[in-house]
Structure formats: C-alpha cells, structure tokens
XYZ file of C-alpha atoms in Angstrom:
101
model
C 9.365 -3.677 -2.012
C 8.595 -3.782 1.696
C 10.751 -2.169 4.367
C 11.145 -4.011 7.671
C 12.473 -2.321 10.819
C 12.826 -3.526 14.393
C 13.198 -0.883 17.084
C 14.351 -1.814 20.562
C 14.789 1.359 22.589
C 14.619 2.994 25.988
C 13.139 6.412 26.803
C 12.624 8.747 23.845
C 13.895 7.459 20.511
C 13.923 9.042 17.049
C 14.287 6.696 14.070
C 14.345 7.504 10.357
C 12.383 4.873 8.435
C 12.872 6.280 4.912
C 15.680 8.754 4.229
C 15.019 11.726 1.977
C 16.459 10.987 -1.465
C 17.006 7.269 -0.762
C 16.206 4.397 -3.106
C 13.054 3.654 -1.088
C 10.303 5.984 -2.200
C 7.347 7.612 -0.491
C 4.733 5.811 -2.584
C 3.609 3.696 0.356
C 0.260 2.014 0.813
C 0.436 0.608 4.345
C 2.406 0.943 7.568
C 2.036 -1.593 10.379
C 3.530 -0.932 13.799
C 3.458 -3.936 16.134
C 4.252 -3.543 19.829
C 5.978 -6.800 20.732
C 6.933 -5.607 24.238
C 5.531 -7.594 27.132
C 4.850 -4.622 29.444
C 5.666 -1.294 27.716
C 2.926 0.780 26.039
C 4.749 3.543 24.149
C 3.409 6.688 22.567
C 4.457 6.757 18.926
C 4.525 9.626 16.467
C 4.845 8.807 12.752
C 5.660 11.864 10.637
C 7.417 13.312 7.599
C 9.987 16.083 7.871
C 11.818 18.217 5.288
C 14.404 19.548 7.747
C 12.211 22.520 8.705
C 8.569 21.443 8.641
C 6.971 18.408 10.274
C 3.691 16.816 9.180
C 2.278 14.147 11.497
C 0.445 11.050 10.242
C -0.420 9.746 13.720
C 0.324 10.292 17.413
C -1.055 7.514 19.612
C -0.173 4.837 22.132
C 0.155 1.214 21.070
C -0.874 -1.334 23.732
C 1.318 -4.367 24.396
C 0.650 -7.114 21.886
C -1.304 -4.763 19.587
C -0.617 -3.751 15.987
C -1.456 -0.334 14.556
C -2.319 -0.462 10.849
C -2.262 2.727 8.776
C -3.497 2.404 5.205
C -4.878 5.758 4.053
C -3.196 9.012 2.896
C 0.389 7.833 3.460
C 2.203 8.673 0.213
C 4.712 11.524 0.266
C 7.504 12.988 -1.879
C 10.624 11.158 -0.679
C 12.840 13.563 -2.621
C 11.712 16.249 -0.137
C 10.784 14.417 3.089
C 12.170 11.817 5.511
C 9.687 9.383 7.082
C 10.421 9.208 10.812
C 9.032 7.694 13.989
C 9.485 8.906 17.555
C 8.685 6.697 20.545
C 8.144 7.860 24.136
C 7.887 5.765 27.283
C 8.908 6.292 30.904
C 11.073 3.257 31.635
C 12.124 -0.116 30.303
C 12.741 -1.108 26.698
C 10.072 -1.006 24.026
C 10.192 -3.447 21.113
C 8.441 -2.486 17.882
C 8.289 -4.164 14.498
C 7.480 -1.841 11.615
C 6.556 -2.960 8.102
C 6.146 -0.423 5.308
C 4.606 -1.524 2.004
C-alpha cells in the first residue's frame, strides 16, 4: 500500500513519514519526492532514526518542478526505526509531494 504525504512548510521542517511500530512497514521499494513549489529549491534529508542513531538515505536539493526518485537500498526495520524527512530553505513556503511504495 502506498503512502502519500504533502508537506507545505516554511524554514526548517521535520516530518515523520513512517512511525516506528506503525502499521506501515519499512519494506519499501521506491520513494518519490516532487518539488511542486514555483520558486523554492529546498535541501532535503531523508533518513531513518531509532531515537539515538540516524542513518541518512539522501541529502540533496530538489529544483523547482523536479522529482527525486529513490529506488535502491530503502528497506528498513520499522519496528526499530522511524522514516523521517527534514527540509531546509531560507524563506518562503516549500511544497513537496512524497509517495512511498
């Protein structure tokens, strides 16, 4: 089952995409992150965290109108880790659409 998230945020934002121990599991095949903002190019960090340790999948900027597709080495133990995303940008509001399959 796919997970769909829209993020509309200013400044630095931390969002949990899959909660540790939730019904959604970490057996994921693909993550797409689309920047639907008209002028904001955020830096995004996609990572897993167990409350103490952080393991980063990607840290990159996503140009306006572009979609980042991640489809390799994404599975994780969702009984132990949260899947999270952090976005950074100086001003304005960034709009992202995230699909996890």
